[in-house]
Amino acid sequence: MRTRAMRSVSLLAAVVALGLAVSGCGGQPDGHAGRDAAVAAHRARQVAAAWDGSAAAAAWRVGYHPMGDVIQLPRGGLRSKADEQAYQDHSFVLQGKLPATGSKDSRVAWAGGASLTRPLAGAEESYKTLSGGRGGGQPHLTVTGAKLGTITVTTSRGPATVPAWLFTVDGYASPLKQAAVAPSKLPQPPLGQARDVPGYPLNQLVKIAADGRSVTVVALHGVCDDGPAVEVLETSGSVVLSSSVQHRKDGGYCTKQAKLQQVTVKLERPLGNRVLLDAHTGQPVPYKPEHGPSPSWS
């Protein structure tokens, strides 16, 4: 196992006012920074050792854990700013009848023949996820029907063919698709959250590159430091990410504001079915779509 430090890309995702004590984030003595790095590296090794070969890792690898969007917009995307706003606001109106489905299971399938049976969500239940369980305002998207089909979803085990409801949306020639099976339950992590380890937990996984050679995550840092840095520890069974901040050399007072910033981390080999872990929490880094809850962590 070896650790490589990766510098962040400068892409601001959001700015939040958090009650985090990030004051005093100017310069640090070299010895203090060195001790912080050693503590963080030790924690990453602990996380990797706890997960590699564990029951939690085994459960993760045989489950259905979406790591990419479970909703696919109509071909070509939404046609106007108003429709984009309606989608972001979960503003939908149902005009028509949705098909009734009894309680039954359905199949998630991976390339190579692996598959998993999961409970099938009904069309009405899936529609409520889209609409947030409320009526649409202005602007809104109008759903006129649905039928059962499939979509391809990025998962912790690679791309999977997943049953999906194909919703007909007024004004669009192709459907809006939503995965219709529930994710597997998250395994109990083999160790707890870190205490007194420098840095912050990673906020979310944004995407995994198509070739699996990089991952983009959201990291937290203060408004007066030089941005987040993410170190990576790769083993045969896991990839452990440790987020820290790059301290400014000039010192000075720092407020309690913080920023969420996207960081792209390159890997020495494709992620594959290795577990992507956050060193601080000791848990898989949660995937969260731009709009709506995580399909696995909600």
PDB file of C-alpha atoms in Angstrom:
ATOM      1  CA  MET A   1       0.000   0.000   0.000  1.00  0.00           C
ATOM      2  CA  ARG A   2       1.189   3.517  -0.651  1.00  0.00           C
ATOM      3  CA  THR A   3      -0.236   6.986  -0.392  1.00  0.00           C
ATOM      4  CA  ARG A   4      -0.189   9.734  -3.006  1.00  0.00           C
ATOM      5  CA  ALA A   5      -1.312  13.315  -2.343  1.00  0.00           C
ATOM      6  CA  MET A   6      -3.491  14.820  -5.075  1.00  0.00           C
ATOM      7  CA  ARG A   7      -4.027  18.557  -5.454  1.00  0.00           C
ATOM      8  CA  SER A   8      -7.574  19.797  -6.019  1.00  0.00           C
ATOM      9  CA  VAL A   9      -9.021  21.305  -9.169  1.00  0.00           C
ATOM     10  CA  SER A  10     -10.412  24.820  -8.790  1.00  0.00           C
ATOM     11  CA  LEU A  11     -14.129  24.218  -9.289  1.00  0.00           C
ATOM     12  CA  LEU A  12     -16.386  25.813  -6.692  1.00  0.00           C
ATOM     13  CA  ALA A  13     -19.444  23.737  -5.951  1.00  0.00           C
ATOM     14  CA  ALA A  14     -21.082  25.754  -3.161  1.00  0.00           C
ATOM     15  CA  VAL A  15     -20.430  28.156  -0.339  1.00  0.00           C
ATOM     16  CA  VAL A  16     -21.928  27.468   3.068  1.00  0.00           C
ATOM     17  CA  ALA A  17     -21.860  29.276   6.375  1.00  0.00           C
ATOM     18  CA  LEU A  18     -21.040  26.570   8.895  1.00  0.00           C
ATOM     19  CA  GLY A  19     -20.360  26.770  12.588  1.00  0.00           C
ATOM     20  CA  LEU A  20     -16.911  25.289  12.127  1.00  0.00           C
ATOM     21  CA  ALA A  21     -13.950  26.689  13.959  1.00  0.00           C
ATOM     22  CA  VAL A  22     -11.604  27.234  11.045  1.00  0.00           C
ATOM     23  CA  SER A  23     -10.046  30.309  12.611  1.00  0.00           C
ATOM     24  CA  GLY A  24      -6.296  30.356  12.789  1.00  0.00           C
ATOM     25  CA  CYS A  25      -5.967  28.650   9.404  1.00  0.00           C
ATOM     26  CA  GLY A  26      -3.105  30.816   8.251  1.00  0.00           C
ATOM     27  CA  GLY A  27       0.417  29.471   8.594  1.00  0.00           C
ATOM     28  CA  GLN A  28       1.372  26.402  10.574  1.00  0.00           C
ATOM     29  CA  PRO A  29       4.758  25.330  11.855  1.00  0.00           C
ATOM     30  CA  ASP A  30       6.289  22.668   9.647  1.00  0.00           C
ATOM     31  CA  GLY A  31       6.479  20.254  12.564  1.00  0.00           C
ATOM     32  CA  HIS A  32       2.761  20.632  13.309  1.00  0.00           C
ATOM     33  CA  ALA A  33       1.834  20.056   9.658  1.00  0.00           C
ATOM     34  CA  GLY A  34       4.056  16.988   9.577  1.00  0.00           C
ATOM     35  CA  ARG A  35       2.371  15.533  12.647  1.00  0.00           C
ATOM     36  CA  ASP A  36      -1.072  16.153  11.092  1.00  0.00           C
ATOM     37  CA  ALA A  37      -0.020  14.334   7.928  1.00  0.00           C
ATOM     38  CA  ALA A  38       1.275  11.384   9.935  1.00  0.00           C
ATOM     39  CA  VAL A  39      -1.970  11.148  11.944  1.00  0.00           C
ATOM     40  CA  ALA A  40      -4.077  11.298   8.760  1.00  0.00           C
ATOM     41  CA  ALA A  41      -1.952   8.645   7.039  1.00  0.00           C
ATOM     42  CA  HIS A  42      -2.219   6.357  10.072  1.00  0.00           C
ATOM     43  CA  ARG A  43      -6.004   6.730  10.088  1.00  0.00           C
ATOM     44  CA  ALA A  44      -6.206   5.876   6.359  1.00  0.00           C
ATOM     45  CA  ARG A  45      -4.219   2.696   6.980  1.00  0.00           C
ATOM     46  CA  GLN A  46      -6.542   1.791   9.857  1.00  0.00           C
ATOM     47  CA  VAL A  47      -9.604   2.227   7.645  1.00  0.00           C
ATOM     48  CA  ALA A  48      -8.114   0.137   4.841  1.00  0.00           C
ATOM     49  CA  ALA A  49      -7.069  -2.635   7.239  1.00  0.00           C
ATOM     50  CA  ALA A  50     -10.519  -2.719   8.867  1.00  0.00           C
ATOM     51  CA  TRP A  51     -12.394  -2.933   5.552  1.00  0.00           C
ATOM     52  CA  ASP A  52     -10.129  -5.176   3.488  1.00  0.00           C
ATOM     53  CA  GLY A  53     -11.409  -8.717   3.819  1.00  0.00           C
ATOM     54  CA  SER A  54     -14.219  -7.688   6.200  1.00  0.00           C
ATOM     55  CA  ALA A  55     -17.833  -8.838   6.276  1.00  0.00           C
ATOM     56  CA  ALA A  56     -18.819  -5.243   5.454  1.00  0.00           C
ATOM     57  CA  ALA A  57     -16.710  -5.278   2.284  1.00  0.00           C
ATOM     58  CA  ALA A  58     -18.164  -8.647   1.275  1.00  0.00           C
ATOM     59  CA  ALA A  59     -21.712  -7.340   1.778  1.00  0.00           C
ATOM     60  CA  TRP A  60     -20.897  -4.193  -0.195  1.00  0.00           C
ATOM     61  CA  ARG A  61     -19.619  -6.180  -3.174  1.00  0.00           C
ATOM     62  CA  VAL A  62     -22.690  -8.384  -3.487  1.00  0.00           C
ATOM     63  CA  GLY A  63     -25.222  -5.569  -2.998  1.00  0.00           C
ATOM     64  CA  TYR A  64     -26.858  -3.071  -5.342  1.00  0.00           C
ATOM     65  CA  HIS A  65     -25.438   0.343  -4.440  1.00  0.00           C
ATOM     66  CA  PRO A  66     -26.006   3.054  -7.080  1.00  0.00           C
ATOM     67  CA  MET A  67     -22.978   5.326  -7.547  1.00  0.00           C
ATOM     68  CA  GLY A  68     -24.512   7.375 -10.355  1.00  0.00           C
ATOM     69  CA  ASP A  69     -27.830   8.927 -11.312  1.00  0.00           C
ATOM     70  CA  VAL A  70     -30.891   6.683 -11.055  1.00  0.00           C
ATOM     71  CA  ILE A  71     -32.901   9.163 -13.152  1.00  0.00           C
ATOM     72  CA  GLN A  72     -32.286   9.753 -16.852  1.00  0.00           C
ATOM     73  CA  LEU A  73     -33.829  12.802 -18.508  1.00  0.00           C
ATOM     74  CA  PRO A  74     -35.483  12.615 -21.937  1.00  0.00           C
ATOM     75  CA  ARG A  75     -33.058  12.265 -24.835  1.00  0.00           C
ATOM     76  CA  GLY A  76     -31.330  15.590 -25.428  1.00  0.00           C
ATOM     77  CA  GLY A  77     -32.193  16.894 -21.946  1.00  0.00           C
ATOM     78  CA  LEU A  78     -34.867  19.326 -20.855  1.00  0.00           C
ATOM     79  CA  ARG A  79     -35.810  21.843 -23.516  1.00  0.00           C
ATOM     80  CA  SER A  80     -36.082  25.082 -21.538  1.00  0.00           C
ATOM     81  CA  LYS A  81     -34.980  26.861 -18.375  1.00  0.00           C
ATOM     82  CA  ALA A  82     -38.555  26.605 -17.121  1.00  0.00           C
ATOM     83  CA  ASP A  83     -38.555  22.820 -17.489  1.00  0.00           C
ATOM     84  CA  GLU A  84     -35.150  22.609 -15.797  1.00  0.00           C
ATOM     85  CA  GLN A  85     -36.474  24.678 -12.905  1.00  0.00           C
ATOM     86  CA  ALA A  86     -39.574  22.494 -12.644  1.00  0.00           C
ATOM     87  CA  TYR A  87     -37.414  19.374 -12.468  1.00  0.00           C
ATOM     88  CA  GLN A  88     -35.144  20.890  -9.804  1.00  0.00           C
ATOM     89  CA  ASP A  89     -38.204  21.918  -7.767  1.00  0.00           C
ATOM     90  CA  HIS A  90     -39.901  18.498  -8.134  1.00  0.00           C
ATOM     91  CA  SER A  91     -42.802  20.335  -9.764  1.00  0.00           C
ATOM     92  CA  PHE A  92     -44.784  17.651 -11.624  1.00  0.00           C
ATOM     93  CA  VAL A  93     -48.445  17.302 -12.548  1.00  0.00           C
ATOM     94  CA  LEU A  94     -50.019  13.928 -13.338  1.00  0.00           C
ATOM     95  CA  GLN A  95     -52.564  13.885 -16.167  1.00  0.00           C
ATOM     96  CA  GLY A  96     -53.432  10.294 -16.886  1.00  0.00           C
ATOM     97  CA  LYS A  97     -53.333   6.944 -15.134  1.00  0.00           C
ATOM     98  CA  LEU A  98     -50.238   5.139 -13.947  1.00  0.00           C
ATOM     99  CA  PRO A  99     -50.087   1.340 -14.264  1.00  0.00           C
ATOM    100  CA  ALA A 100     -50.854  -0.678 -11.155  1.00  0.00           C
ATOM    101  CA  THR A 101     -48.294  -3.249 -10.044  1.00  0.00           C
ATOM    102  CA  GLY A 102     -48.610  -5.846  -7.340  1.00  0.00           C
ATOM    103  CA  SER A 103     -45.855  -6.556  -4.867  1.00  0.00           C
ATOM    104  CA  LYS A 104     -43.103  -8.360  -6.734  1.00  0.00           C
ATOM    105  CA  ASP A 105     -39.367  -8.521  -7.093  1.00  0.00           C
ATOM    106  CA  SER A 106     -37.261  -7.668 -10.079  1.00  0.00           C
ATOM    107  CA  ARG A 107     -33.732  -8.336 -11.318  1.00  0.00           C
ATOM    108  CA  VAL A 108     -30.625  -6.144 -11.351  1.00  0.00           C
ATOM    109  CA  ALA A 109     -28.074  -7.565 -13.809  1.00  0.00           C
ATOM    110  CA  TRP A 110     -24.359  -6.931 -14.334  1.00  0.00           C
ATOM    111  CA  ALA A 111     -22.139  -7.851 -17.273  1.00  0.00           C
ATOM    112  CA  GLY A 112     -20.709 -11.331 -16.867  1.00  0.00           C
ATOM    113  CA  GLY A 113     -23.926 -12.857 -15.592  1.00  0.00           C
ATOM    114  CA  ALA A 114     -24.078 -11.641 -11.972  1.00  0.00           C
ATOM    115  CA  SER A 115     -27.547 -10.585 -10.852  1.00  0.00           C
ATOM    116  CA  LEU A 116     -29.506  -9.658  -7.751  1.00  0.00           C
ATOM    117  CA  THR A 117     -33.207  -9.713  -6.914  1.00  0.00           C
ATOM    118  CA  ARG A 118     -34.557  -6.522  -5.373  1.00  0.00           C
ATOM    119  CA  PRO A 119     -38.082  -5.287  -4.499  1.00  0.00           C
ATOM    120  CA  LEU A 120     -39.773  -3.452  -7.366  1.00  0.00           C
ATOM    121  CA  ALA A 121     -41.164   0.017  -6.615  1.00  0.00           C
ATOM    122  CA  GLY A 122     -44.561   0.712  -8.156  1.00  0.00           C
ATOM    123  CA  ALA A 123     -45.181   3.438 -10.728  1.00  0.00           C
ATOM    124  CA  GLU A 124     -47.067   5.584  -8.219  1.00  0.00           C
ATOM    125  CA  GLU A 125     -44.303   5.263  -5.626  1.00  0.00           C
ATOM    126  CA  SER A 126     -41.687   6.230  -8.210  1.00  0.00           C
ATOM    127  CA  TYR A 127     -43.781   9.179  -9.372  1.00  0.00           C
ATOM    128  CA  LYS A 128     -44.008  10.451  -5.784  1.00  0.00           C
ATOM    129  CA  THR A 129     -40.202  10.442  -5.670  1.00  0.00           C
ATOM    130  CA  LEU A 130     -40.134  12.659  -8.762  1.00  0.00           C
ATOM    131  CA  SER A 131     -42.842  15.007  -7.510  1.00  0.00           C
ATOM    132  CA  GLY A 132     -41.814  15.056  -3.864  1.00  0.00           C
ATOM    133  CA  GLY A 133     -45.327  13.860  -3.009  1.00  0.00           C
ATOM    134  CA  ARG A 134     -46.911  17.225  -3.765  1.00  0.00           C
ATOM    135  CA  GLY A 135     -48.751  18.904  -6.618  1.00  0.00           C
ATOM    136  CA  GLY A 136     -46.923  20.924  -9.234  1.00  0.00           C
ATOM    137  CA  GLY A 137     -46.831  24.698  -9.281  1.00  0.00           C
ATOM    138  CA  GLN A 138     -45.535  26.962 -12.015  1.00  0.00           C
ATOM    139  CA  PRO A 139     -43.567  26.022 -13.967  1.00  0.00           C
ATOM    140  CA  HIS A 140     -44.212  22.274 -13.988  1.00  0.00           C
ATOM    141  CA  LEU A 141     -43.692  19.134 -16.046  1.00  0.00           C
ATOM    142  CA  THR A 142     -46.733  17.062 -16.993  1.00  0.00           C
ATOM    143  CA  VAL A 143     -46.603  13.257 -16.802  1.00  0.00           C
ATOM    144  CA  THR A 144     -49.220  11.501 -18.926  1.00  0.00           C
ATOM    145  CA  GLY A 145     -48.344   7.834 -18.372  1.00  0.00           C
ATOM    146  CA  ALA A 146     -45.648   5.256 -17.669  1.00  0.00           C
ATOM    147  CA  LYS A 147     -44.478   1.783 -18.636  1.00  0.00           C
ATOM    148  CA  LEU A 148     -41.884  -0.585 -17.228  1.00  0.00           C
ATOM    149  CA  GLY A 149     -38.502  -0.755 -18.966  1.00  0.00           C
ATOM    150  CA  THR A 150     -34.814  -0.662 -18.036  1.00  0.00           C
ATOM    151  CA  ILE A 151     -31.927   1.769 -17.636  1.00  0.00           C
ATOM    152  CA  THR A 152     -28.199   1.402 -17.050  1.00  0.00           C
ATOM    153  CA  VAL A 153     -26.986   2.644 -13.651  1.00  0.00           C
ATOM    154  CA  THR A 154     -23.412   3.056 -12.399  1.00  0.00           C
ATOM    155  CA  THR A 155     -23.063   0.966  -9.235  1.00  0.00           C
ATOM    156  CA  SER A 156     -20.361  -0.128  -6.804  1.00  0.00           C
ATOM    157  CA  ARG A 157     -20.026  -3.243  -8.975  1.00  0.00           C
ATOM    158  CA  GLY A 158     -19.900  -1.458 -12.304  1.00  0.00           C
ATOM    159  CA  PRO A 159     -22.721  -0.664 -14.782  1.00  0.00           C
ATOM    160  CA  ALA A 160     -25.939  -2.580 -14.143  1.00  0.00           C
ATOM    161  CA  THR A 161     -29.145  -3.032 -16.110  1.00  0.00           C
ATOM    162  CA  VAL A 162     -31.914  -2.008 -13.745  1.00  0.00           C
ATOM    163  CA  PRO A 163     -35.728  -2.117 -14.048  1.00  0.00           C
ATOM    164  CA  ALA A 164     -37.084   1.413 -14.468  1.00  0.00           C
ATOM    165  CA  TRP A 165     -40.308   3.289 -14.947  1.00  0.00           C
ATOM    166  CA  LEU A 166     -40.382   5.150 -18.243  1.00  0.00           C
ATOM    167  CA  PHE A 167     -42.553   8.222 -17.663  1.00  0.00           C
ATOM    168  CA  THR A 168     -44.128   9.913 -20.660  1.00  0.00           C
ATOM    169  CA  VAL A 169     -43.676  13.677 -20.306  1.00  0.00           C
ATOM    170  CA  ASP A 170     -45.873  16.064 -22.265  1.00  0.00           C
ATOM    171  CA  GLY A 171     -43.913  17.726 -25.073  1.00  0.00           C
ATOM    172  CA  TYR A 172     -41.097  15.148 -25.188  1.00  0.00           C
ATOM    173  CA  ALA A 173     -40.676  12.327 -27.700  1.00  0.00           C
ATOM    174  CA  SER A 174     -38.603  10.155 -25.342  1.00  0.00           C
ATOM    175  CA  PRO A 175     -39.388   9.253 -21.710  1.00  0.00           C
ATOM    176  CA  LEU A 176     -37.953  10.329 -18.394  1.00  0.00           C
ATOM    177  CA  LYS A 177     -36.589   7.142 -16.818  1.00  0.00           C
ATOM    178  CA  GLN A 178     -36.291   6.329 -13.121  1.00  0.00           C
ATOM    179  CA  ALA A 179     -34.826   3.188 -11.564  1.00  0.00           C
ATOM    180  CA  ALA A 180     -37.600   1.145  -9.982  1.00  0.00           C
ATOM    181  CA  VAL A 181     -35.699  -0.987  -7.470  1.00  0.00           C
ATOM    182  CA  ALA A 182     -34.562  -0.139  -3.953  1.00  0.00           C
ATOM    183  CA  PRO A 183     -30.825  -0.131  -3.170  1.00  0.00           C
ATOM    184  CA  SER A 184     -29.402  -2.732  -0.823  1.00  0.00           C
ATOM    185  CA  LYS A 185     -29.027  -1.826   2.836  1.00  0.00           C
ATOM    186  CA  LEU A 186     -25.666  -0.250   3.637  1.00  0.00           C
ATOM    187  CA  PRO A 187     -23.372  -2.611   5.568  1.00  0.00           C
ATOM    188  CA  GLN A 188     -22.376  -1.795   9.114  1.00  0.00           C
ATOM    189  CA  PRO A 189     -18.873  -0.256   8.915  1.00  0.00           C
ATOM    190  CA  PRO A 190     -16.170  -2.239  10.750  1.00  0.00           C
ATOM    191  CA  LEU A 191     -14.884   0.854  12.618  1.00  0.00           C
ATOM    192  CA  GLY A 192     -16.311   4.131  13.873  1.00  0.00           C
ATOM    193  CA  GLN A 193     -15.751   7.757  12.948  1.00  0.00           C
ATOM    194  CA  ALA A 194     -12.323   9.239  13.615  1.00  0.00           C
ATOM    195  CA  ARG A 195     -11.641  11.472  16.595  1.00  0.00           C
ATOM    196  CA  ASP A 196      -8.901  14.106  16.685  1.00  0.00           C
ATOM    197  CA  VAL A 197      -7.857  13.479  13.077  1.00  0.00           C
ATOM    198  CA  PRO A 198      -7.084  16.667  11.110  1.00  0.00           C
ATOM    199  CA  GLY A 199      -9.213  17.607   8.113  1.00  0.00           C
ATOM    200  CA  TYR A 200     -12.891  17.116   7.331  1.00  0.00           C
ATOM    201  CA  PRO A 201     -15.125  14.264   6.110  1.00  0.00           C
ATOM    202  CA  LEU A 202     -15.762  14.218   2.387  1.00  0.00           C
ATOM    203  CA  ASN A 203     -19.192  15.652   1.598  1.00  0.00           C
ATOM    204  CA  GLN A 204     -20.066  13.510  -1.424  1.00  0.00           C
ATOM    205  CA  LEU A 205     -19.021  11.546  -4.466  1.00  0.00           C
ATOM    206  CA  VAL A 206     -19.850  13.470  -7.643  1.00  0.00           C
ATOM    207  CA  LYS A 207     -18.774  10.988 -10.294  1.00  0.00           C
ATOM    208  CA  ILE A 208     -16.516   8.104 -11.198  1.00  0.00           C
ATOM    209  CA  ALA A 209     -14.699   8.495 -14.522  1.00  0.00           C
ATOM    210  CA  ALA A 210     -15.837   6.156 -17.286  1.00  0.00           C
ATOM    211  CA  ASP A 211     -12.488   4.361 -17.195  1.00  0.00           C
ATOM    212  CA  GLY A 212     -12.478   4.224 -13.387  1.00  0.00           C
ATOM    213  CA  ARG A 213      -9.085   5.966 -13.236  1.00  0.00           C
ATOM    214  CA  SER A 214     -10.331   9.017 -11.327  1.00  0.00           C
ATOM    215  CA  VAL A 215     -13.090  10.031  -8.928  1.00  0.00           C
ATOM    216  CA  THR A 216     -14.532  13.478  -8.255  1.00  0.00           C
ATOM    217  CA  VAL A 217     -15.593  14.273  -4.691  1.00  0.00           C
ATOM    218  CA  VAL A 218     -16.699  17.346  -2.747  1.00  0.00           C
ATOM    219  CA  ALA A 219     -14.338  18.479   0.018  1.00  0.00           C
ATOM    220  CA  LEU A 220     -14.684  21.156   2.692  1.00  0.00           C
ATOM    221  CA  HIS A 221     -12.199  23.934   3.411  1.00  0.00           C
ATOM    222  CA  GLY A 222     -12.104  27.398   4.991  1.00  0.00           C
ATOM    223  CA  VAL A 223     -12.420  30.705   3.162  1.00  0.00           C
ATOM    224  CA  CYS A 224      -8.890  31.808   4.022  1.00  0.00           C
ATOM    225  CA  ASP A 225      -6.815  28.708   3.316  1.00  0.00           C
ATOM    226  CA  ASP A 226      -5.385  27.616  -0.039  1.00  0.00           C
ATOM    227  CA  GLY A 227      -8.077  25.032  -0.717  1.00  0.00           C
ATOM    228  CA  PRO A 228      -8.610  21.351   0.010  1.00  0.00           C
ATOM    229  CA  ALA A 229      -6.196  18.532  -0.704  1.00  0.00           C
ATOM    230  CA  VAL A 230      -7.132  14.881  -0.916  1.00  0.00           C
ATOM    231  CA  GLU A 231      -4.678  12.064  -0.273  1.00  0.00           C
ATOM    232  CA  VAL A 232      -5.403   8.575  -1.546  1.00  0.00           C
ATOM    233  CA  LEU A 233      -4.383   5.195  -0.160  1.00  0.00           C
ATOM    234  CA  GLU A 234      -4.959   2.369  -2.642  1.00  0.00           C
ATOM    235  CA  THR A 235      -5.068  -1.296  -1.645  1.00  0.00           C
ATOM    236  CA  SER A 236      -6.289  -4.385  -3.452  1.00  0.00           C
ATOM    237  CA  GLY A 237      -9.672  -4.106  -1.745  1.00  0.00           C
ATOM    238  CA  SER A 238     -10.251  -0.411  -1.102  1.00  0.00           C
ATOM    239  CA  VAL A 239      -9.441   3.184  -1.995  1.00  0.00           C
ATOM    240  CA  VAL A 240      -9.287   5.429   1.090  1.00  0.00           C
ATOM    241  CA  LEU A 241      -9.533   9.211   0.631  1.00  0.00           C
ATOM    242  CA  SER A 242      -8.321  11.652   3.306  1.00  0.00           C
ATOM    243  CA  SER A 243      -9.371  15.295   2.973  1.00  0.00           C
ATOM    244  CA  SER A 244      -7.348  18.129   4.510  1.00  0.00           C
ATOM    245  CA  VAL A 245      -6.729  21.832   3.874  1.00  0.00           C
ATOM    246  CA  GLN A 246      -3.669  23.512   2.410  1.00  0.00           C
ATOM    247  CA  HIS A 247      -2.704  26.243   4.845  1.00  0.00           C
ATOM    248  CA  ARG A 248      -1.675  29.713   3.759  1.00  0.00           C
ATOM    249  CA  LYS A 249       1.826  30.910   4.519  1.00  0.00           C
ATOM    250  CA  ASP A 250       0.899  34.503   5.378  1.00  0.00           C
ATOM    251  CA  GLY A 251      -1.137  33.796   8.501  1.00  0.00           C
ATOM    252  CA  GLY A 252      -3.910  36.159   9.582  1.00  0.00           C
ATOM    253  CA  TYR A 253      -7.400  35.956  10.989  1.00  0.00           C
ATOM    254  CA  CYS A 254      -9.843  33.443   9.516  1.00  0.00           C
ATOM    255  CA  THR A 255     -13.651  33.566   9.785  1.00  0.00           C
ATOM    256  CA  LYS A 256     -15.932  30.580  10.357  1.00  0.00           C
ATOM    257  CA  GLN A 257     -17.154  30.446   6.775  1.00  0.00           C
ATOM    258  CA  ALA A 258     -16.409  27.346   4.755  1.00  0.00           C
ATOM    259  CA  LYS A 259     -16.541  26.283   1.113  1.00  0.00           C
ATOM    260  CA  LEU A 260     -17.483  23.059  -0.605  1.00  0.00           C
ATOM    261  CA  GLN A 261     -15.187  22.451  -3.557  1.00  0.00           C
ATOM    262  CA  GLN A 262     -15.017  19.681  -6.130  1.00  0.00           C
ATOM    263  CA  VAL A 263     -11.756  17.749  -6.182  1.00  0.00           C
ATOM    264  CA  THR A 264     -10.755  15.246  -8.873  1.00  0.00           C
ATOM    265  CA  VAL A 265      -8.479  12.492  -7.604  1.00  0.00           C
ATOM    266  CA  LYS A 266      -6.502  10.299 -10.007  1.00  0.00           C
ATOM    267  CA  LEU A 267      -5.987   6.629  -9.206  1.00  0.00           C
ATOM    268  CA  GLU A 268      -3.105   4.373 -10.154  1.00  0.00           C
ATOM    269  CA  ARG A 269      -5.512   1.758 -11.465  1.00  0.00           C
ATOM    270  CA  PRO A 270      -9.266   1.615 -12.113  1.00  0.00           C
ATOM    271  CA  LEU A 271     -11.511   1.693  -9.056  1.00  0.00           C
ATOM    272  CA  GLY A 272     -13.290  -1.501 -10.154  1.00  0.00           C
ATOM    273  CA  ASN A 273     -15.144  -3.182  -7.316  1.00  0.00           C
ATOM    274  CA  ARG A 274     -12.879  -1.743  -4.629  1.00  0.00           C
ATOM    275  CA  VAL A 275     -14.726   0.143  -1.886  1.00  0.00           C
ATOM    276  CA  LEU A 276     -14.275   3.948  -2.071  1.00  0.00           C
ATOM    277  CA  LEU A 277     -13.936   5.035   1.570  1.00  0.00           C
ATOM    278  CA  ASP A 278     -13.702   8.281   3.535  1.00  0.00           C
ATOM    279  CA  ALA A 279     -10.910   8.110   6.109  1.00  0.00           C
ATOM    280  CA  HIS A 280     -12.718  10.365   8.595  1.00  0.00           C
ATOM    281  CA  THR A 281     -16.042   8.520   8.743  1.00  0.00           C
ATOM    282  CA  GLY A 282     -14.703   5.047   7.963  1.00  0.00           C
ATOM    283  CA  GLN A 283     -17.643   4.588   5.569  1.00  0.00           C
ATOM    284  CA  PRO A 284     -18.127   4.526   1.795  1.00  0.00           C
ATOM    285  CA  VAL A 285     -18.145   8.020   0.274  1.00  0.00           C
ATOM    286  CA  PRO A 286     -21.832   8.751  -0.412  1.00  0.00           C
ATOM    287  CA  TYR A 287     -22.965   9.432  -3.964  1.00  0.00           C
ATOM    288  CA  LYS A 288     -25.381  12.363  -4.144  1.00  0.00           C
ATOM    289  CA  PRO A 289     -26.992  13.569  -7.360  1.00  0.00           C
ATOM    290  CA  GLU A 290     -27.162  17.279  -8.083  1.00  0.00           C
ATOM    291  CA  HIS A 291     -30.871  17.353  -7.289  1.00  0.00           C
ATOM    292  CA  GLY A 292     -32.514  15.013  -4.814  1.00  0.00           C
ATOM    293  CA  PRO A 293     -31.333  12.558  -2.164  1.00  0.00           C
ATOM    294  CA  SER A 294     -28.690   9.914  -2.583  1.00  0.00           C
ATOM    295  CA  PRO A 295     -30.135   6.707  -4.029  1.00  0.00           C
ATOM    296  CA  SER A 296     -28.197   4.608  -1.498  1.00  0.00           C
ATOM    297  CA  TRP A 297     -27.797   6.819   1.569  1.00  0.00           C
ATOM    298  CA  SER A 298     -31.306   8.342   1.735  1.00  0.00           C
TER     299      SER A 298
END
